[in-house]
GROMACS .gro file of C-alpha atoms in nm:
model
  334
    1MET     CA    1  -0.709   2.985  -0.448
    2LYS     CA    2  -0.566   3.245  -0.205
    3PHE     CA    3  -0.466   3.172   0.153
    4GLY     CA    4  -0.432   3.404   0.449
    5ILE     CA    5  -0.113   3.442   0.649
    6SER     CA    6  -0.246   3.216   0.925
    7VAL     CA    7  -0.307   2.931   0.682
    8ILE     CA    8   0.042   2.967   0.532
    9VAL     CA    9   0.199   2.964   0.877
   10ALA     CA   10  -0.006   2.657   0.970
   11GLY     CA   11   0.115   2.487   0.654
   12VAL     CA   12   0.479   2.559   0.736
   13LEU     CA   13   0.434   2.426   1.089
   14LEU     CA   14   0.261   2.113   0.959
   15SER     CA   15   0.546   2.057   0.714
   16ALA     CA   16   0.791   2.067   1.003
   17VAL     CA   17   0.581   1.817   1.197
   18ALA     CA   18   0.563   1.589   0.892
   19ALA     CA   19   0.938   1.605   0.841
   20SER     CA   20   0.989   1.497   1.200
   21SER     CA   21   0.740   1.212   1.160
   22TRP     CA   22   0.929   1.075   0.857
   23ALA     CA   23   1.233   1.022   1.077
   24GLN     CA   24   1.030   0.849   1.346
   25GLY     CA   25   0.804   0.652   1.113
   26SER     CA   26   0.465   0.762   1.249
   27LEU     CA   27   0.270   1.050   1.393
   28THR     CA   28   0.197   1.061   1.765
   29ALA     CA   29  -0.151   0.994   1.900
   30SER     CA   30  -0.180   1.351   2.029
   31GLN     CA   31  -0.161   1.484   1.674
   32PHE     CA   32  -0.479   1.301   1.573
   33ASP     CA   33  -0.704   1.548   1.756
   34GLY     CA   34  -0.899   1.653   1.448
   35LYS     CA   35  -1.229   1.496   1.342
   36THR     CA   36  -1.397   1.445   1.007
   37SER     CA   37  -1.718   1.276   0.897
   38LEU     CA   38  -1.657   0.983   0.663
   39ALA     CA   39  -1.914   0.725   0.553
   40GLY     CA   40  -2.142   0.825   0.842
   41ARG     CA   41  -1.865   0.786   1.096
   42GLU     CA   42  -1.662   1.040   1.292
   43VAL     CA   43  -1.299   0.967   1.212
   44SER     CA   44  -0.983   1.096   1.380
   45VAL     CA   45  -0.749   1.291   1.154
   46VAL     CA   46  -0.444   1.513   1.194
   47ALA     CA   47  -0.577   1.857   1.287
   48GLY     CA   48  -0.465   2.096   1.015
   49GLY     CA   49  -0.330   1.808   0.807
   50LEU     CA   50  -0.381   1.765   0.434
   51TYR     CA   51  -0.693   1.555   0.473
   52ASP     CA   52  -0.843   1.786   0.735
   53ARG     CA   53  -0.800   2.081   0.500
   54TYR     CA   54  -0.859   1.933   0.155
   55GLN     CA   55  -1.043   1.597   0.183
   56SER     CA   56  -0.818   1.411  -0.066
   57ASN     CA   57  -0.794   1.697  -0.315
   58PRO     CA   58  -0.513   1.933  -0.211
   59PRO     CA   59  -0.384   2.176  -0.475
   60LEU     CA   60  -0.036   2.079  -0.591
   61SER     CA   61   0.067   2.437  -0.516
   62VAL     CA   62   0.009   2.361  -0.147
   63ILE     CA   63   0.224   2.047  -0.166
   64ALA     CA   64   0.498   2.246  -0.342
   65ALA     CA   65   0.490   2.511  -0.068
   66GLU     CA   66   0.492   2.265   0.222
   67ALA     CA   67   0.743   2.019   0.076
   68PRO     CA   68   0.947   2.203  -0.190
   69ASP     CA   69   1.196   1.917  -0.222
   70ILE     CA   70   0.934   1.679  -0.365
   71ASP     CA   71   0.928   1.632  -0.743
   72LEU     CA   72   0.564   1.688  -0.845
   73SER     CA   73   0.612   1.662  -1.222
   74TRP     CA   74   0.438   1.324  -1.249
   75PHE     CA   75   0.136   1.433  -1.045
   76ARG     CA   76   0.089   1.734  -1.271
   77GLU     CA   77   0.026   1.489  -1.557
   78LEU     CA   78  -0.256   1.314  -1.367
   79LYS     CA   79  -0.615   1.430  -1.334
   80LYS     CA   80  -0.830   1.373  -1.028
   81THR     CA   81  -1.201   1.304  -1.070
   82ARG     CA   82  -1.480   1.323  -0.816
   83VAL     CA   83  -1.613   0.977  -0.728
   84ASP     CA   84  -1.865   0.808  -0.500
   85MET     CA   85  -1.695   0.514  -0.331
   86GLY     CA   86  -1.924   0.479  -0.032
   87PHE     CA   87  -1.830   0.839   0.047
   88GLU     CA   88  -1.744   1.132  -0.175
   89SER     CA   89  -1.377   1.147  -0.266
   90TYR     CA   90  -1.132   1.205  -0.548
   91SER     CA   91  -0.951   0.948  -0.759
   92PRO     CA   92  -0.665   0.885  -0.777
   93ASN     CA   93  -0.539   0.939  -0.425
   94PHE     CA   94  -0.187   1.084  -0.433
   95TYR     CA   95   0.111   0.955  -0.233
   96TYR     CA   96   0.390   1.208  -0.270
   97ARG     CA   97   0.679   1.061  -0.067
   98ASN     CA   98   0.693   0.698   0.044
   99SER     CA   99   0.911   0.395   0.101
  100ARG     CA  100   0.840   0.023   0.094
  101VAL     CA  101   0.993  -0.323   0.118
  102THR     CA  102   0.849  -0.637  -0.040
  103VAL     CA  103   0.948  -0.998   0.005
  104VAL     CA  104   0.803  -1.280  -0.208
  105PHE     CA  105   0.789  -1.633  -0.068
  106THR     CA  106   0.666  -1.962  -0.204
  107ALA     CA  107   0.359  -2.093  -0.021
  108ASP     CA  108   0.126  -2.392  -0.023
  109ILE     CA  109  -0.102  -2.353  -0.325
  110ASP     CA  110  -0.399  -2.529  -0.162
  111SER     CA  111  -0.381  -2.299   0.140
  112LEU     CA  112  -0.379  -1.998  -0.088
  113ARG     CA  113  -0.682  -2.117  -0.284
  114ALA     CA  114  -0.871  -2.192   0.039
  115LEU     CA  115  -0.836  -1.829   0.147
  116MET     CA  116  -0.982  -1.686  -0.175
  117PRO     CA  117  -1.360  -1.648  -0.229
  118ALA     CA  118  -1.510  -1.885  -0.486
  119ARG     CA  119  -1.636  -1.586  -0.689
  120VAL     CA  120  -1.285  -1.446  -0.720
  121LEU     CA  121  -1.144  -1.789  -0.810
  122GLU     CA  122  -1.377  -1.795  -1.110
  123GLU     CA  123  -1.172  -1.513  -1.264
  124VAL     CA  124  -0.822  -1.539  -1.117
  125GLN     CA  125  -0.605  -1.816  -0.974
  126PRO     CA  126  -0.292  -1.820  -0.759
  127LEU     CA  127   0.014  -1.858  -0.980
  128GLN     CA  128   0.164  -2.205  -0.937
  129ILE     CA  129   0.537  -2.182  -0.996
  130TRP     CA  130   0.599  -2.553  -0.939
  131PRO     CA  131   0.377  -2.841  -0.822
  132GLY     CA  132   0.197  -2.754  -0.500
  133ARG     CA  133   0.361  -2.414  -0.458
  134GLY     CA  134   0.224  -2.067  -0.520
  135LEU     CA  135   0.349  -1.723  -0.422
  136VAL     CA  136   0.266  -1.478  -0.145
  137ALA     CA  137   0.397  -1.122  -0.113
  138PHE     CA  138   0.458  -0.947   0.219
  139THR     CA  139   0.484  -0.572   0.164
  140ALA     CA  140   0.546  -0.304   0.427
  141TYR     CA  141   0.471   0.057   0.335
  142ALA     CA  142   0.567   0.381   0.506
  143TYR     CA  143   0.356   0.657   0.349
  144HIS     CA  144   0.546   0.959   0.470
  145TYR     CA  145   0.342   1.230   0.300
  146CYS     CA  146   0.017   1.178   0.109
  147ASP     CA  147  -0.339   1.303   0.067
  148ASN     CA  148  -0.427   1.103   0.382
  149ASP     CA  149  -0.139   1.260   0.580
  150SER     CA  150   0.109   0.987   0.684
  151TYR     CA  151   0.058   0.625   0.788
  152ASN     CA  152   0.208   0.278   0.778
  153GLU     CA  153   0.053  -0.028   0.614
  154ILE     CA  154   0.128  -0.400   0.578
  155ALA     CA  155  -0.007  -0.598   0.282
  156LEU     CA  156  -0.018  -0.977   0.271
  157SER     CA  157  -0.121  -1.074  -0.082
  158ILE     CA  158  -0.154  -1.382  -0.299
  159VAL     CA  159   0.013  -1.343  -0.640
  160THR     CA  160  -0.252  -1.425  -0.902
  161SER     CA  161  -0.320  -1.431  -1.274
  162LYS     CA  162  -0.477  -1.131  -1.444
  163PRO     CA  163  -0.856  -1.151  -1.496
  164GLY     CA  164  -0.946  -1.264  -1.845
  165LEU     CA  165  -0.606  -1.420  -1.919
  166ALA     CA  166  -0.487  -1.778  -1.893
  167ASN     CA  167  -0.292  -1.886  -1.586
  168LEU     CA  168   0.033  -2.031  -1.719
  169GLY     CA  169   0.214  -2.034  -1.386
  170PRO     CA  170   0.581  -1.938  -1.426
  171VAL     CA  171   0.522  -1.803  -1.776
  172THR     CA  172   0.251  -1.569  -1.644
  173LEU     CA  173   0.474  -1.461  -1.358
  174ILE     CA  174   0.759  -1.376  -1.596
  175GLY     CA  175   0.518  -1.185  -1.820
  176GLN     CA  176   0.384  -0.979  -1.529
  177SER     CA  177   0.736  -0.908  -1.407
  178ILE     CA  178   0.855  -0.791  -1.747
  179SER     CA  179   0.551  -0.571  -1.809
  180LYS     CA  180   0.553  -0.440  -1.448
  181ASP     CA  181   0.179  -0.518  -1.438
  182LEU     CA  182   0.133  -0.724  -1.121
  183TRP     CA  183  -0.190  -0.881  -0.995
  184GLY     CA  184  -0.291  -1.020  -0.658
  185TYR     CA  185  -0.561  -1.092  -0.404
  186VAL     CA  186  -0.518  -0.907  -0.074
  187LEU     CA  187  -0.549  -1.130   0.231
  188LYS     CA  188  -0.464  -0.890   0.515
  189LEU     CA  189  -0.400  -0.516   0.527
  190PRO     CA  190  -0.343  -0.367   0.873
  191VAL     CA  191  -0.287   0.011   0.895
  192ASN     CA  192  -0.205   0.243   1.181
  193THR     CA  193  -0.456   0.527   1.134
  194GLU     CA  194  -0.834   0.531   1.157
  195LEU     CA  195  -0.860   0.737   0.838
  196ALA     CA  196  -0.669   0.476   0.636
  197GLU     CA  197  -0.880   0.198   0.786
  198VAL     CA  198  -1.219   0.352   0.707
  199ARG     CA  199  -1.121   0.466   0.359
  200GLY     CA  200  -0.985   0.120   0.279
  201VAL     CA  201  -1.276  -0.080   0.414
  202VAL     CA  202  -1.559   0.141   0.287
  203GLY     CA  203  -1.401   0.272  -0.032
  204TYR     CA  204  -1.209  -0.032  -0.154
  205ASN     CA  205  -1.364  -0.325   0.039
  206LEU     CA  206  -1.017  -0.424   0.156
  207PRO     CA  207  -0.942  -0.629   0.472
  208LYS     CA  208  -0.805  -0.338   0.678
  209TRP     CA  209  -0.798  -0.293   1.052
  210GLN     CA  210  -0.625  -0.037   1.269
  211THR     CA  211  -0.336  -0.135   1.491
  212ASP     CA  212   0.005   0.003   1.582
  213ILE     CA  213   0.275  -0.044   1.318
  214ASN     CA  214   0.619   0.072   1.418
  215PHE     CA  215   0.866   0.174   1.148
  216ARG     CA  216   1.228   0.270   1.181
  217GLU     CA  217   1.533   0.276   0.958
  218THR     CA  218   1.897   0.245   1.059
  219ALA     CA  219   2.212   0.269   0.851
  220GLU     CA  220   2.193  -0.106   0.787
  221SER     CA  221   1.825  -0.203   0.777
  222VAL     CA  222   1.460  -0.108   0.775
  223VAL     CA  223   1.234  -0.253   1.045
  224PHE     CA  224   0.856  -0.286   1.069
  225GLU     CA  225   0.682  -0.421   1.379
  226ILE     CA  226   0.310  -0.505   1.361
  227ILE     CA  227   0.140  -0.499   1.700
  228ASP     CA  228  -0.136  -0.750   1.768
  229LYS     CA  229  -0.453  -0.551   1.837
  230GLU     CA  230  -0.580  -0.791   2.102
  231THR     CA  231  -0.264  -0.843   2.307
  232GLY     CA  232  -0.072  -0.521   2.242
  233LYS     CA  233   0.243  -0.727   2.180
  234VAL     CA  234   0.461  -0.747   1.870
  235ASP     CA  235   0.302  -1.005   1.642
  236VAL     CA  236   0.511  -0.980   1.326
  237ARG     CA  237   0.855  -0.826   1.291
  238PHE     CA  238   1.016  -0.768   0.953
  239GLU     CA  239   1.375  -0.656   0.907
  240GLY     CA  240   1.519  -0.599   0.562
  241GLU     CA  241   1.865  -0.498   0.454
  242ASN     CA  242   1.922  -0.151   0.311
  243LEU     CA  243   2.056  -0.264  -0.024
  244SER     CA  244   2.346  -0.058  -0.151
  245ASP     CA  245   2.319  -0.110  -0.528
  246LEU     CA  246   2.033   0.139  -0.567
  247SER     CA  247   1.911   0.245  -0.909
  248ASP     CA  248   1.778   0.599  -0.958
  249GLU     CA  249   1.630   0.515  -1.297
  250ILE     CA  250   1.256   0.585  -1.284
  251GLU     CA  251   1.056   0.263  -1.296
  252MET     CA  252   0.678   0.257  -1.339
  253VAL     CA  253   0.492  -0.035  -1.178
  254THR     CA  254   0.120  -0.115  -1.167
  255ASN     CA  255  -0.016  -0.324  -0.879
  256SER     CA  256  -0.375  -0.442  -0.919
  257PHE     CA  257  -0.610  -0.648  -0.703
  258THR     CA  258  -0.932  -0.837  -0.762
  259ASN     CA  259  -1.199  -0.865  -0.493
  260ILE     CA  260  -1.572  -0.855  -0.426
  261GLY     CA  261  -1.723  -0.507  -0.405
  262HIS     CA  262  -1.985  -0.394  -0.156
  263ASP     CA  263  -2.255  -0.463  -0.416
  264GLY     CA  264  -2.153  -0.830  -0.426
  265GLU     CA  265  -2.006  -0.800  -0.774
  266LEU     CA  266  -1.643  -0.858  -0.868
  267ALA     CA  267  -1.430  -0.544  -0.868
  268TYR     CA  268  -1.073  -0.445  -0.929
  269GLY     CA  269  -0.852  -0.161  -0.812
  270TYR     CA  270  -0.499  -0.056  -0.890
  271ALA     CA  271  -0.215   0.173  -0.796
  272ILE     CA  272   0.052   0.306  -1.028
  273SER     CA  273   0.388   0.362  -0.862
  274ARG     CA  274   0.676   0.576  -0.979
  275GLN     CA  275   0.982   0.417  -0.823
  276GLN     CA  276   1.260   0.673  -0.786
  277SER     CA  277   1.513   0.467  -0.590
  278HIS     CA  278   1.506   0.088  -0.585
  279ALA     CA  279   1.705  -0.234  -0.563
  280SER     CA  280   1.633  -0.605  -0.530
  281SER     CA  281   1.800  -0.922  -0.406
  282SER     CA  282   1.740  -1.298  -0.412
  283ASN     CA  283   1.964  -1.355  -0.110
  284GLY     CA  284   1.753  -1.499   0.170
  285GLU     CA  285   1.989  -1.346   0.426
  286SER     CA  286   1.871  -0.998   0.321
  287VAL     CA  287   1.550  -1.035   0.521
  288LYS     CA  288   1.429  -1.170   0.852
  289LEU     CA  289   1.059  -1.234   0.916
  290THR     CA  290   0.976  -1.316   1.278
  291LEU     CA  291   0.632  -1.460   1.355
  292ASN     CA  292   0.479  -1.481   1.703
  293ASP     CA  293   0.131  -1.580   1.820
  294GLY     CA  294  -0.102  -1.302   1.704
  295SER     CA  295  -0.371  -1.305   1.436
  296LEU     CA  296  -0.150  -1.200   1.144
  297SER     CA  297   0.125  -1.446   1.238
  298THR     CA  298  -0.135  -1.723   1.255
  299VAL     CA  299  -0.245  -1.657   0.897
  300ILE     CA  300   0.111  -1.638   0.767
  301LYS     CA  301   0.206  -1.963   0.943
  302SER     CA  302  -0.091  -2.137   0.780
  303LEU     CA  303   0.056  -2.064   0.436
  304ASP     CA  304   0.361  -2.290   0.491
  305LEU     CA  305   0.609  -2.034   0.362
  306GLY     CA  306   0.908  -2.173   0.179
  307LYS     CA  307   1.191  -2.027  -0.025
  308MET     CA  308   1.226  -1.651  -0.050
  309LEU     CA  309   1.238  -1.568  -0.421
  310LYS     CA  310   1.282  -1.192  -0.419
  311TYR     CA  311   1.336  -0.899  -0.185
  312GLU     CA  312   1.261  -0.548  -0.310
  313TYR     CA  313   1.398  -0.243  -0.130
  314VAL     CA  314   1.234   0.080  -0.250
  315PRO     CA  315   1.333   0.372  -0.026
  316GLU     CA  316   1.175   0.632  -0.254
  317PHE     CA  317   0.859   0.605  -0.461
  318GLN     CA  318   0.543   0.796  -0.548
  319SER     CA  319   0.202   0.648  -0.614
  320ALA     CA  320  -0.149   0.714  -0.744
  321LEU     CA  321  -0.424   0.488  -0.608
  322TYR     CA  322  -0.739   0.467  -0.820
  323ALA     CA  323  -1.091   0.404  -0.695
  324PRO     CA  324  -1.221   0.050  -0.760
  325GLU     CA  325  -1.430  -0.026  -1.066
  326PRO     CA  326  -1.651  -0.320  -1.175
  327LEU     CA  327  -1.437  -0.603  -1.310
  328LYS     CA  328  -1.699  -0.668  -1.577
  329ALA     CA  329  -1.626  -0.329  -1.733
  330MET     CA  330  -1.255  -0.407  -1.759
  331LEU     CA  331  -1.316  -0.750  -1.914
  332GLU     CA  332  -1.562  -0.611  -2.166
  333GLY     CA  333  -1.314  -0.336  -2.253
  334ASP     CA  334  -1.044  -0.593  -2.325
   0.00000   0.00000   0.00000
């Protein structure tokens, strides 16, 4: 595909804007002055951004030109396919440069089960690591540069067994950790762009809503603030230490979820991540989770969080998110 000079110039300018947004953690509202039609809805997008131009299928040559410092070798091994997921798109969705932090807490097992649909509980169960206690993961993502431009996201997930396999509690947890094949049920998933919200709700049937999510990183820590949509005040604040013992050994991790699709049948989706820089800690002083009075804090408080088991600091990773598929097909394939 050939591009005119004006398109190349626009790409260079957009790259400069994106680079600035990585430092600040989010794009400004004035940059979302583009519009696209998605699932019968007019959605705000970054004018001239990747999604505006390529609708989830940008040529890797464009990414290489706009962000020449990004290693695209892994993405060249992957193949996108055209899919219908409530709207026409391409799977997998590519996330070229990102960072995340995850903290895993113990939580009341009965509270976790109560928040999962009965249909889902027929196939997966929260992992019970000791009597009365399960696990919940709080993950904060900063997607700096991806097919959907850039956005921030917070995932609150119950750690579960894999569909079709026995739930052996700690043994299952150890097995998932060793194989880097992690399963969960997503409870809450706020995002800070309309595009991410609509794609997540319509395409993946995930519990997304749009609200402000502030991200910043200092020399000592990374901070995410989730704003309550109703009050406009900070609802949840997470601060995690920038761990110093970083590994640059590539680590491949698969994160999968089970839920109910729009057709009422059980479905599953997954993302494969290529972790380029990462470290972890079991020191509870590495993180600080502050809960206030908003909707997300209310849910987290109801889980009776206990001991922090693990903190993961991943300042650099890439990811490929695949469109959901019927769970029945996966179980029959196994």
